N, CA, C and O of each residue as an XYZ file, in Angstrom:
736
protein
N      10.138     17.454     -2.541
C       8.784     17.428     -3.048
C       8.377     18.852     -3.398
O       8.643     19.735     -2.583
N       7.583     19.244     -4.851
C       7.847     20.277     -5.140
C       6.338     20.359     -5.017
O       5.654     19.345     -4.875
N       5.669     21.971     -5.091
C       4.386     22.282     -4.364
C       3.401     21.609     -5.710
O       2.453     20.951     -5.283
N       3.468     21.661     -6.812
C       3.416     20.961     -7.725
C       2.636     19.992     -7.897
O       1.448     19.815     -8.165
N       4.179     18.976     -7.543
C       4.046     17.392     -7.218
C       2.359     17.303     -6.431
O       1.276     16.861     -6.815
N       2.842     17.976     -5.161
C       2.252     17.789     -4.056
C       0.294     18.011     -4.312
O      -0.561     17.195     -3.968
N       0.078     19.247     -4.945
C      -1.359     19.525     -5.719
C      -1.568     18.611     -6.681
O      -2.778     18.573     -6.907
N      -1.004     17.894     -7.324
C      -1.062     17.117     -8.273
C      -1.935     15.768     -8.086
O      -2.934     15.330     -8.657
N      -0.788     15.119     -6.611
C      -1.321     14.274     -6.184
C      -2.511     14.143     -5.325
O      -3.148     13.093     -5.241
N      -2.820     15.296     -4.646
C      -3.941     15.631     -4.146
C      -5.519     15.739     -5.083
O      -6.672     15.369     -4.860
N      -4.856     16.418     -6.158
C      -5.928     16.752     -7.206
C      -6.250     15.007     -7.886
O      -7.348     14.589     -8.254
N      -5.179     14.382     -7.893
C      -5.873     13.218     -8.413
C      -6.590     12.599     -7.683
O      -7.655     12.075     -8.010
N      -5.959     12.588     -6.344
C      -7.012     11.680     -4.980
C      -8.787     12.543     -5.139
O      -9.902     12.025     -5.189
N      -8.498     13.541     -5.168
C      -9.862     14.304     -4.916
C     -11.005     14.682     -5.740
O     -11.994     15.370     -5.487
N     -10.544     13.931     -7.012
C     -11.767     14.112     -8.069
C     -12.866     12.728     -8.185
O     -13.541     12.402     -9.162
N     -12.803     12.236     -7.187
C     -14.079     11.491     -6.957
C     -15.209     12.331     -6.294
O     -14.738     13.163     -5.518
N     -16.314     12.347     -6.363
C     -17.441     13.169     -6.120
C     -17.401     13.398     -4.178
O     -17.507     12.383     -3.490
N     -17.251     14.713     -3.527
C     -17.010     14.985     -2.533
C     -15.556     15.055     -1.858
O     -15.180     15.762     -0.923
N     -14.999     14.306     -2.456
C     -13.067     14.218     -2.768
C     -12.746     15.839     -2.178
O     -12.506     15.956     -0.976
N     -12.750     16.940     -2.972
C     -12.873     17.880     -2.256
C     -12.602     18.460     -0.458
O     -11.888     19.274      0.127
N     -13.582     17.532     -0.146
C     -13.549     17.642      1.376
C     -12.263     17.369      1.805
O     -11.724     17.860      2.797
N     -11.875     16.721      1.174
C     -10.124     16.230      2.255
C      -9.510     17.076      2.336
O      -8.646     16.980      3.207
N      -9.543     18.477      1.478
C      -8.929     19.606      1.715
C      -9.245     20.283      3.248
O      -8.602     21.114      3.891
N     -10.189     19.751      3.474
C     -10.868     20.373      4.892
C     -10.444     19.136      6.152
O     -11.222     18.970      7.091
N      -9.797     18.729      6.100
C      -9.281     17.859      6.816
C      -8.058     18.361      8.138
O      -6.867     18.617      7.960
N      -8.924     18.388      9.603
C      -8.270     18.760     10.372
C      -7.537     18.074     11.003
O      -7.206     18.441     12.130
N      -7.116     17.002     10.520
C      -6.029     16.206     11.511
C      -6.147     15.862     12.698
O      -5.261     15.928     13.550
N      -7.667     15.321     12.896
C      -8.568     14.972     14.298
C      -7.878     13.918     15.186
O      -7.393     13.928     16.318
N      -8.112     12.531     13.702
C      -7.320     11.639     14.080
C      -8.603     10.657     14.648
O      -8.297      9.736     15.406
N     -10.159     10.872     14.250
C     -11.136     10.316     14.671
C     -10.971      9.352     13.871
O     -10.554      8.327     14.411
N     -11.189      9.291     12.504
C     -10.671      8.247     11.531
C     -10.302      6.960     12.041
O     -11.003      5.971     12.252
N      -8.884      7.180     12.224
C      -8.362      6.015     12.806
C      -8.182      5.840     14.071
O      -7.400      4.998     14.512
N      -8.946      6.681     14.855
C      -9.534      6.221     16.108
C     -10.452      5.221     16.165
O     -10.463      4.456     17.129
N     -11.482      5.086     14.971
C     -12.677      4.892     14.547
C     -12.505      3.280     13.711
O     -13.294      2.338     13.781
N     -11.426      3.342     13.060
C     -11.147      2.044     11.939
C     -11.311      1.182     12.719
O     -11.080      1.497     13.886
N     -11.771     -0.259     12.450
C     -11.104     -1.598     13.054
C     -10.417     -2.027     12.271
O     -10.546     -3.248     12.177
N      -9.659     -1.578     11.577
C      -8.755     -2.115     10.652
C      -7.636     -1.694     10.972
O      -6.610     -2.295     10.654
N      -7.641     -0.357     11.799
C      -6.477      0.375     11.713
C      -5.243     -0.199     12.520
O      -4.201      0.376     12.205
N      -5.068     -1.304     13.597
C      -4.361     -2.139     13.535
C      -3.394     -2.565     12.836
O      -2.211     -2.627     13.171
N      -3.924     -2.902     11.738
C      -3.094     -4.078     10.546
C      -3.032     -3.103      9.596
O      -2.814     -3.587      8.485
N      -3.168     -1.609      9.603
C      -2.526     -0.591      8.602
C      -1.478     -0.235      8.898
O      -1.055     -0.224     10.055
N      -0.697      0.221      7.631
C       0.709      1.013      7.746
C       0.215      2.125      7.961
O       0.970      2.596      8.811
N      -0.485      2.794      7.772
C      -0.681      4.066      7.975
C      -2.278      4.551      8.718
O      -3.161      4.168      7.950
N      -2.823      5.192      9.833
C      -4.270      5.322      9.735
C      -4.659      6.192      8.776
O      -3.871      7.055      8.386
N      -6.208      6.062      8.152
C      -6.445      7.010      7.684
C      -5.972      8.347      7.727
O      -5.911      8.886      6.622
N      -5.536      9.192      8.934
C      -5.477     10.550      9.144
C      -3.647     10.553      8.608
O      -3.201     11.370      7.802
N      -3.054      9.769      9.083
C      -1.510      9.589      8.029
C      -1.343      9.788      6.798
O      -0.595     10.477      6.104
N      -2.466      8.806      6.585
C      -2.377      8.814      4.776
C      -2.894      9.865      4.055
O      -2.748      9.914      2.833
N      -3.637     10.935      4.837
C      -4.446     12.082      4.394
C      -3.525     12.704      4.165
O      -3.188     13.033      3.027
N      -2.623     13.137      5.739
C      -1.102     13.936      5.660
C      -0.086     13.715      4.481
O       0.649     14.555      3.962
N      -0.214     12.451      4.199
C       0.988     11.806      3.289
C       0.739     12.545      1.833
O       1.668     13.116      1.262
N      -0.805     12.478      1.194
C      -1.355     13.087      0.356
C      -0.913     14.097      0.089
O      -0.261     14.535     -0.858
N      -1.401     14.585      1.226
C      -1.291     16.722      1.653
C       0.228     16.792      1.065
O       0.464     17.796      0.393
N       1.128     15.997      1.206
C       2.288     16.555      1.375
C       2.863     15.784     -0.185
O       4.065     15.856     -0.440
N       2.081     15.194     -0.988
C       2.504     14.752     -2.146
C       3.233     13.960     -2.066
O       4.211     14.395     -2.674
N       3.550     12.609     -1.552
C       3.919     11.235     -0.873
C       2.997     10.477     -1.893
O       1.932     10.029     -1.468
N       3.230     10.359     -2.797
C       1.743      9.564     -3.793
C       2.484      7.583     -3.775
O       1.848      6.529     -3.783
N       4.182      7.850     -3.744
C       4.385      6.396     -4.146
C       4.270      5.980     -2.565
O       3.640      4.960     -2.285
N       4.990      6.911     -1.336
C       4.621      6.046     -0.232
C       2.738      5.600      0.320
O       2.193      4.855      1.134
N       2.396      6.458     -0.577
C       0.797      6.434      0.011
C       0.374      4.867     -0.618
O       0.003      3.906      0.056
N       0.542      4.917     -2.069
C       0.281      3.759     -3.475
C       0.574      2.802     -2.497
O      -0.339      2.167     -1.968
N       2.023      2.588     -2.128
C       2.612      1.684     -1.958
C       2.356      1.065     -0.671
O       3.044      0.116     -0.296
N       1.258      1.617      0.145
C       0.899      1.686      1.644
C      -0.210      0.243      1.427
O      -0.686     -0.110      0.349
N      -0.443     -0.452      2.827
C      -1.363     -1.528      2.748
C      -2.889     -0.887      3.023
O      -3.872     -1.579      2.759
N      -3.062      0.652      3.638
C      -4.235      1.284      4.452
C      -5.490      0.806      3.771
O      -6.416      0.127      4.214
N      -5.223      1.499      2.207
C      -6.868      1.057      1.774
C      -7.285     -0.157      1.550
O      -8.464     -0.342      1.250
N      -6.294     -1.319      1.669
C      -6.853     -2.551      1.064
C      -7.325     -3.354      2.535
O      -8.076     -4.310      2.726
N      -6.502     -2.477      3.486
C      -7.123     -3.327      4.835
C      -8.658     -2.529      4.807
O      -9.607     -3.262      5.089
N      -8.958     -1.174      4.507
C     -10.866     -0.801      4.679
C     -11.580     -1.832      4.021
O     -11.312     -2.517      3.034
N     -12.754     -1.778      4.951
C     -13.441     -3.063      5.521
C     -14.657     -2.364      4.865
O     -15.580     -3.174      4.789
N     -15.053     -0.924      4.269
C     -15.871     -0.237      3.961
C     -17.133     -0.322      4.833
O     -18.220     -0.746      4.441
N     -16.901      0.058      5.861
C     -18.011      0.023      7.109
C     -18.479      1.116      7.250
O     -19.368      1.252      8.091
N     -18.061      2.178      6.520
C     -18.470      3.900      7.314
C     -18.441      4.337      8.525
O     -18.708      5.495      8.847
N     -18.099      3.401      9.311
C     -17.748      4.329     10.447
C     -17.060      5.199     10.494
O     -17.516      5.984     11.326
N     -15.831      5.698      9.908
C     -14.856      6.646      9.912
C     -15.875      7.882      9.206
O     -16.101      8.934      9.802
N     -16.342      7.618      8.077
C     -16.868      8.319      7.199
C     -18.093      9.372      8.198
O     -18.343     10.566      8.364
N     -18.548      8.138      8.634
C     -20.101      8.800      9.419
C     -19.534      9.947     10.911
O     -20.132     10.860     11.480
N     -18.146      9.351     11.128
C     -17.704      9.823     12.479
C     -16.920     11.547     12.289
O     -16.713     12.400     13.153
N     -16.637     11.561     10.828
C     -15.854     12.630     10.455
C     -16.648     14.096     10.569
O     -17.636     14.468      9.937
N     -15.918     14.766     11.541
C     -16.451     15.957     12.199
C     -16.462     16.656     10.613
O     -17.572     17.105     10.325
N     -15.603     16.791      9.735
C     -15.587     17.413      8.876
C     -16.140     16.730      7.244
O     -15.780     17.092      6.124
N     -17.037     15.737      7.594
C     -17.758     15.117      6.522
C     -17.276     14.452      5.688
O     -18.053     13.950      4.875
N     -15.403     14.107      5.515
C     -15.157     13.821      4.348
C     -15.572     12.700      3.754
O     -16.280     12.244      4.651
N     -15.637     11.880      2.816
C     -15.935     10.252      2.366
C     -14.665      9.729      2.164
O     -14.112      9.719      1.065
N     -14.051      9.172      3.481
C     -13.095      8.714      4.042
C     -13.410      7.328      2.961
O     -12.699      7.252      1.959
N     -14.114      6.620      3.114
C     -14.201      5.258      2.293
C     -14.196      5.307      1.068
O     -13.666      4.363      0.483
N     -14.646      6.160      0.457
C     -15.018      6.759     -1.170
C     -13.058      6.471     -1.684
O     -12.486      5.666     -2.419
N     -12.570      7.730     -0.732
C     -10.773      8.384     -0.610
C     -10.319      6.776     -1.141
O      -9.788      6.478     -2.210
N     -10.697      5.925     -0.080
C      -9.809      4.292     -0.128
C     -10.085      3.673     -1.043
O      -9.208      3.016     -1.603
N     -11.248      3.674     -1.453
C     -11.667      3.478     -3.163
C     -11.198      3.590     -4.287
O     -11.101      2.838     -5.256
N     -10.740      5.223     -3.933
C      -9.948      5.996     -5.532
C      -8.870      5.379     -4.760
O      -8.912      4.192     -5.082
N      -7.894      5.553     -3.884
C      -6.794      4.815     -3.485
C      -6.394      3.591     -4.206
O      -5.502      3.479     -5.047
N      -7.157      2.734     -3.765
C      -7.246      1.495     -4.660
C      -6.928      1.663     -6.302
O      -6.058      1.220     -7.052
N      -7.678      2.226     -6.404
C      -8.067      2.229     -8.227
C      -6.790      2.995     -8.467
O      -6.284      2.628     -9.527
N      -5.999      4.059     -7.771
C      -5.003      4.632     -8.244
C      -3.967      3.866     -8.122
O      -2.909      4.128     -8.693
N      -4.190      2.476     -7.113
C      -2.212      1.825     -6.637
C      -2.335      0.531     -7.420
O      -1.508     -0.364     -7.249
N      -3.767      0.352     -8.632
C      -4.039     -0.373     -9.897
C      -3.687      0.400    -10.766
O      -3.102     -0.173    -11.684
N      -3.776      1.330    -10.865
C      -3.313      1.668    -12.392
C      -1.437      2.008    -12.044
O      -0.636      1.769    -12.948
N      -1.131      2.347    -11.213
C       0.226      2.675    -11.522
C       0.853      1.169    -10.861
O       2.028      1.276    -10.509
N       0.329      0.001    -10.678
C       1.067     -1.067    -10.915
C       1.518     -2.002     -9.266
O       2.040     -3.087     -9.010
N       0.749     -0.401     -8.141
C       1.618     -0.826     -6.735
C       0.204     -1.902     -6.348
O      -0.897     -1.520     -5.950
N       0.575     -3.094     -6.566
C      -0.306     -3.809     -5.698
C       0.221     -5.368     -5.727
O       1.055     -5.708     -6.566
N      -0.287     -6.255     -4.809
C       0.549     -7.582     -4.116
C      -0.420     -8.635     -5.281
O      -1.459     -8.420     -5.906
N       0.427     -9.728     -5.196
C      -0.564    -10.499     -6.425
C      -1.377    -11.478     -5.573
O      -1.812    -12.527     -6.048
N      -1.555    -11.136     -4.401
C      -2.600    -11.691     -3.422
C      -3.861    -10.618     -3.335
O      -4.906    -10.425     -2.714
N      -3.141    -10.126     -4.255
C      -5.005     -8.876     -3.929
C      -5.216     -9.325     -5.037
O      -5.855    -10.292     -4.623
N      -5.233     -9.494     -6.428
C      -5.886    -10.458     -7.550
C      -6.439    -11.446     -7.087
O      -7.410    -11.721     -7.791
N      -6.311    -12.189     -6.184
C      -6.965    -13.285     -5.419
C      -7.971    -12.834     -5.143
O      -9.119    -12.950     -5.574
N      -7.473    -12.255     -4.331
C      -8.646    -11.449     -3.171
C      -9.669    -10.880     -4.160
O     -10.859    -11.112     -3.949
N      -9.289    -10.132     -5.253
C     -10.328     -9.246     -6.100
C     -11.373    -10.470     -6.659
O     -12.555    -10.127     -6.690
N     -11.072    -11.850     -7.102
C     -10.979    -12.842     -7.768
C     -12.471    -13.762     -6.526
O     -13.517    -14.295     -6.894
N     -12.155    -13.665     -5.706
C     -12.100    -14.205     -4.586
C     -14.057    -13.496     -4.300
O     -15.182    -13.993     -4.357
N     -13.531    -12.270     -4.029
C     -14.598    -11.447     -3.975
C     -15.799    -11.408     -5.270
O     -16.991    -11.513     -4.980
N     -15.306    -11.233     -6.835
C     -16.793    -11.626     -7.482
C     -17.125    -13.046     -7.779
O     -17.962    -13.477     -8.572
N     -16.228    -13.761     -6.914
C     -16.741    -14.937     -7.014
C     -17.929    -15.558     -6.051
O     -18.644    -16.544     -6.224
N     -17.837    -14.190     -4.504
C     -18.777    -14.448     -3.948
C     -19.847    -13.644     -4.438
O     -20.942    -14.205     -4.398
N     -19.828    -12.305     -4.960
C     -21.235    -11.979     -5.670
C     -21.678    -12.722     -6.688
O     -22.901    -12.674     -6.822
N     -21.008    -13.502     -7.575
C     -21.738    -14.488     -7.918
C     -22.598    -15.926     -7.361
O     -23.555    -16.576     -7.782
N     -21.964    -15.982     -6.552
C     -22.593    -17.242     -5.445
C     -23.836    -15.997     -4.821
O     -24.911    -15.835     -5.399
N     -23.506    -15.357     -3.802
C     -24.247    -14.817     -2.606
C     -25.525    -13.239     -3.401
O     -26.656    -12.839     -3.124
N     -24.420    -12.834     -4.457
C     -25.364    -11.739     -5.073
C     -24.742    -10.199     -4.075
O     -25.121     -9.059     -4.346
N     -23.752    -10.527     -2.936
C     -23.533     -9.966     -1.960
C     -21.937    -10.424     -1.649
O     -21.453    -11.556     -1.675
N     -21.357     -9.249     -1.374
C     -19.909     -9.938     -0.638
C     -20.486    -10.441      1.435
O     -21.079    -10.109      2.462
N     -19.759    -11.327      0.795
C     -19.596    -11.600      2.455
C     -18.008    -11.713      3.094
O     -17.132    -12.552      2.886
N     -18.032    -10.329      4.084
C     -16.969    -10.109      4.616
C     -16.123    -10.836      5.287
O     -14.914    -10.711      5.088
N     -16.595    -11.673      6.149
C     -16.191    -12.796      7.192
C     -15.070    -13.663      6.074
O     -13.850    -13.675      5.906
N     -16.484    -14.480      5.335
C     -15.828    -15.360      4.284
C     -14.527    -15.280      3.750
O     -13.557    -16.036      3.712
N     -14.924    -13.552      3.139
C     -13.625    -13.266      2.551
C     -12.227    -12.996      3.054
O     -11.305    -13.676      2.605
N     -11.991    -12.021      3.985
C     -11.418    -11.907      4.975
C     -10.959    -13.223      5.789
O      -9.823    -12.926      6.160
N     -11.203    -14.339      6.196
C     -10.755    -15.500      6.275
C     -10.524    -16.714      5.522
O     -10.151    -17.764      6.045
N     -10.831    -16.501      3.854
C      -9.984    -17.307      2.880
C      -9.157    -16.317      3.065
O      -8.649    -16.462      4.177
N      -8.590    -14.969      2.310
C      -7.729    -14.324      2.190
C      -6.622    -14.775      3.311
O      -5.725    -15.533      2.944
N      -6.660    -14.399      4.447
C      -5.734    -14.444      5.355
C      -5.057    -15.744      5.731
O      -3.858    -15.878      5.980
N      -6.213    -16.910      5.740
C      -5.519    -17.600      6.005
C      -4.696    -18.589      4.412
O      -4.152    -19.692      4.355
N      -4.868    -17.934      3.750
C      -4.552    -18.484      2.271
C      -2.986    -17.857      2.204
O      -2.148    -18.650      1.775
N      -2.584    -16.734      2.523
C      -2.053    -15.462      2.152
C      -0.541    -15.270      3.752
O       0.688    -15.224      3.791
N      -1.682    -15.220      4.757
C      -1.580    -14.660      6.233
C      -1.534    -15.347      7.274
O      -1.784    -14.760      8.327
N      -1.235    -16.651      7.312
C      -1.982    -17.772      8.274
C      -1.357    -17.030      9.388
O      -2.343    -16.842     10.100
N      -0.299    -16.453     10.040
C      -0.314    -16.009     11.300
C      -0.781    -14.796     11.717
O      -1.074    -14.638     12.902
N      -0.939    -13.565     10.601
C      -1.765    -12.559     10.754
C      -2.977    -12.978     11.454
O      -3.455    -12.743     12.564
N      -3.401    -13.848     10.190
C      -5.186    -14.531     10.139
C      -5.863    -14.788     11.742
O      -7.077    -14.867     11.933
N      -4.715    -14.909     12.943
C      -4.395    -15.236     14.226
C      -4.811    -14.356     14.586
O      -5.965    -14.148     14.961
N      -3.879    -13.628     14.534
C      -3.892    -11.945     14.861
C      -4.870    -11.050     14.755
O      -5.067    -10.043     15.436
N      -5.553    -11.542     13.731
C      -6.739    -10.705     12.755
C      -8.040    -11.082     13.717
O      -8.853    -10.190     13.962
N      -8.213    -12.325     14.222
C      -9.115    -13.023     14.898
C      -9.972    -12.228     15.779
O     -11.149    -12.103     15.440
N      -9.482    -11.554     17.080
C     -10.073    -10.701     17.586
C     -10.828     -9.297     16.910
O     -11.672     -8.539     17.390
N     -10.318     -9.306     15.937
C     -11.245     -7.885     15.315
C     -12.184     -8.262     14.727
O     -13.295     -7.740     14.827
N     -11.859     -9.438     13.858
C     -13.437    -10.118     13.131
C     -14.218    -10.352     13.915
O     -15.410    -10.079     13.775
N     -13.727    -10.905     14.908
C     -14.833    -11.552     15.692
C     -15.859    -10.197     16.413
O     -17.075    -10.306     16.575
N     -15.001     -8.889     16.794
C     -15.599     -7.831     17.092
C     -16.409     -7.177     16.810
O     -17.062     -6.463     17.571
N     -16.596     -7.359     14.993
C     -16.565     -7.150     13.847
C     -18.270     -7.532     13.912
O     -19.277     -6.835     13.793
N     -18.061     -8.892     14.143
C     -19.111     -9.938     14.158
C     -20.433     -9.499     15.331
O     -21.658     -9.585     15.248
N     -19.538     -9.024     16.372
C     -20.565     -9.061     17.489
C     -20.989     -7.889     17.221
O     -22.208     -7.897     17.393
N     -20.495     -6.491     16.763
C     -21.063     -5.297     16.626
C     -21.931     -5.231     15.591
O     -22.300     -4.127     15.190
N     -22.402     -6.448     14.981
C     -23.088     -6.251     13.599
C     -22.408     -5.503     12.153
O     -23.065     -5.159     11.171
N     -21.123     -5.383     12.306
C     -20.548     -5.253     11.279
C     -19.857     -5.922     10.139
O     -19.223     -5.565      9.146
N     -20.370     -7.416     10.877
C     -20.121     -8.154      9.902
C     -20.982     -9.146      9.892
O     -21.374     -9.597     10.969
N     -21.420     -9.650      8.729
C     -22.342    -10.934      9.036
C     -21.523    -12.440      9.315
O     -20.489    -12.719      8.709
N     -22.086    -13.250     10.211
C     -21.241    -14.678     10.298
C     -21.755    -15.757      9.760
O     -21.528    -16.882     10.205
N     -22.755    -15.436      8.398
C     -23.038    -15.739      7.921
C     -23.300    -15.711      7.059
O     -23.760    -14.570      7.109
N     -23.648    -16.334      4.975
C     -23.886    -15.847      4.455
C     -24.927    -15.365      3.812
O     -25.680    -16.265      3.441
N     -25.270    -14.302      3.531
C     -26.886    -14.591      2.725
C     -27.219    -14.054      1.354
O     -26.724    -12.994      0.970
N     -28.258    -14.941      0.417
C     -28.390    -14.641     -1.105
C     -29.268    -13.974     -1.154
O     -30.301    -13.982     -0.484
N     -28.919    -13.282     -2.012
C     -30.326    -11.743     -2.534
C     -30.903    -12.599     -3.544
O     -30.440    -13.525     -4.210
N     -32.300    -11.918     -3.468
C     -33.202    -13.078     -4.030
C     -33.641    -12.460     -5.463
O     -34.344    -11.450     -5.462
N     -33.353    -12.883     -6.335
C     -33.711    -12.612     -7.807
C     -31.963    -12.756     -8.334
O     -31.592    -11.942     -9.180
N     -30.987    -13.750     -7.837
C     -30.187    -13.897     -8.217
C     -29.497    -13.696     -9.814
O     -28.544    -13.023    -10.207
N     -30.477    -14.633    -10.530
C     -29.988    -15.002    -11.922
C     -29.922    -13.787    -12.929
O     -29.226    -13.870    -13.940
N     -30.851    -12.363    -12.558
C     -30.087    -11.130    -13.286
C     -28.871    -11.036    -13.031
O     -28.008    -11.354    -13.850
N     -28.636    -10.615    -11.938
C     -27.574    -10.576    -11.582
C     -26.394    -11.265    -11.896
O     -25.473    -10.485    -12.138
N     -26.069    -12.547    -11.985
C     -25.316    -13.277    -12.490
C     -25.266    -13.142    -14.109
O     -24.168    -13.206    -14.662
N     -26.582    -12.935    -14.953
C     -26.062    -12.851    -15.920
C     -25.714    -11.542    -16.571
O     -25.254    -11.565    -17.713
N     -25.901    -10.347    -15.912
C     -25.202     -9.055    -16.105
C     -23.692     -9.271    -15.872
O     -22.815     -8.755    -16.565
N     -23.479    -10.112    -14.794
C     -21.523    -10.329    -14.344
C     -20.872    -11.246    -15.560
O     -19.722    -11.264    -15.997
N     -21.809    -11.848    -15.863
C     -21.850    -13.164    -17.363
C     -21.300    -12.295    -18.583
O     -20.278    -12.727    -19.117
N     -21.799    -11.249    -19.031
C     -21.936    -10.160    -19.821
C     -20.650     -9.811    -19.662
O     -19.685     -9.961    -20.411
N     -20.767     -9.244    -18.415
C     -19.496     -8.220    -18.069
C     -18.024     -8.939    -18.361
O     -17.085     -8.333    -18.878
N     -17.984    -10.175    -17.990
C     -16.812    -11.098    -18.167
C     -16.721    -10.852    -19.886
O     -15.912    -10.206    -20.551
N     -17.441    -11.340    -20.126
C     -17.642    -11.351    -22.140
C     -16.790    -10.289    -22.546
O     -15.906    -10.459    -23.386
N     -17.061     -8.975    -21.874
C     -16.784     -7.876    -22.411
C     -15.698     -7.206    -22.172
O     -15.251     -6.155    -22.631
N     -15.128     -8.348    -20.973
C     -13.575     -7.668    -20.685
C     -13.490     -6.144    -20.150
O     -14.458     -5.688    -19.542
N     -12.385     -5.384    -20.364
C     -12.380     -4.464    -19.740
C     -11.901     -4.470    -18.632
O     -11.705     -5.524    -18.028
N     -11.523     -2.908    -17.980
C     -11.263     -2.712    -16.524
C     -12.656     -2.895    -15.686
O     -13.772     -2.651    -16.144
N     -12.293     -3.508    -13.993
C     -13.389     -3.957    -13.456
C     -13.127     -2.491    -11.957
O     -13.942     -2.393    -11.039
């Protein structure tokens, strides 16, 4: 891995707004102290930071970490050094879409998901997270059980769903958006 490579891939992770910060990243390890996801990751957050650092872009792409964030901020809010740990899993995402690394159960899942902002106006995590798994995961989905449910009791997830009220903009801006194709 040449020093190069290695800035390269960093520089692409880090041009989302505050991205930056990961340069300041001390290898605490609060992160994924912090995840409830970090379980069912290949890598915790603070791995995949390292992996970055060190210009690892296809093992990072090719990693399950960001698609298990649950986008809760806890990691984010917990980070002694401020970074936007969730923002990072975001561009993650959007980067292991464009270069092709992703499972054709996350099209579901993506599929899955504006199908509940069209119903709810709102994702609902629970929901999703248990079609997915058990569609996909049925013995994970097992496995997975105790954290949702943790999930649930800490108020980090709702166990229920609920609609934002002035729905029908909303739906017909997503109405639009379908029309118009494009990357989502």
């Amino acid at each position: 891995m040449t020093e190069e490579t290695q800035h390269t891939f960093l520089d692409e992770v880090t041009t989302i707004p505050g991205g930056e910060r990961l340069r300041t990243c001390i290898q605490c390890g609060t992160c994924g102290g912090s995840c409830p996801s970090g379980p069912a990751m290949d890598y915790t957050p603070r791995e995949i930071f390292a992996l970055i650092m060190a210009g690892e872009r296809e093992r990072v792409l090719k990693s399950n970490t960001f698609w298990f964030c649950v986008s809760c901020y806890y990691c984010t809010i917990r980070c002694p050094q401020e970074i936007p740990i969730t923002d990072i899993m975001y561009q993650l995402k959007r980067l292991a879409i464009k270069a092709g690394y992703y499972r054709a159960s996350i099209t579901n899942f993506s599929e899955t998901f504006v199908g509940q902002i069209e119903t709810y106006g709102r994702s609902f995590e629970l929901g999703l997270a248990t079609a997915h798994y058990l569609r996909y995961h049925p013995i994970e989905s097992v496995r997975m059980s105790p954290l949702m449910l943790g999930m649930v009791t800490r108020g980090r997830m709702a166990f229920r769903p609920k609609r934002i009220r002035g729905i029908r903009p909303l739906r017909a801006i997503l109405r639009k958006a379908k029309e118009l194709g494009g990357e989502w």
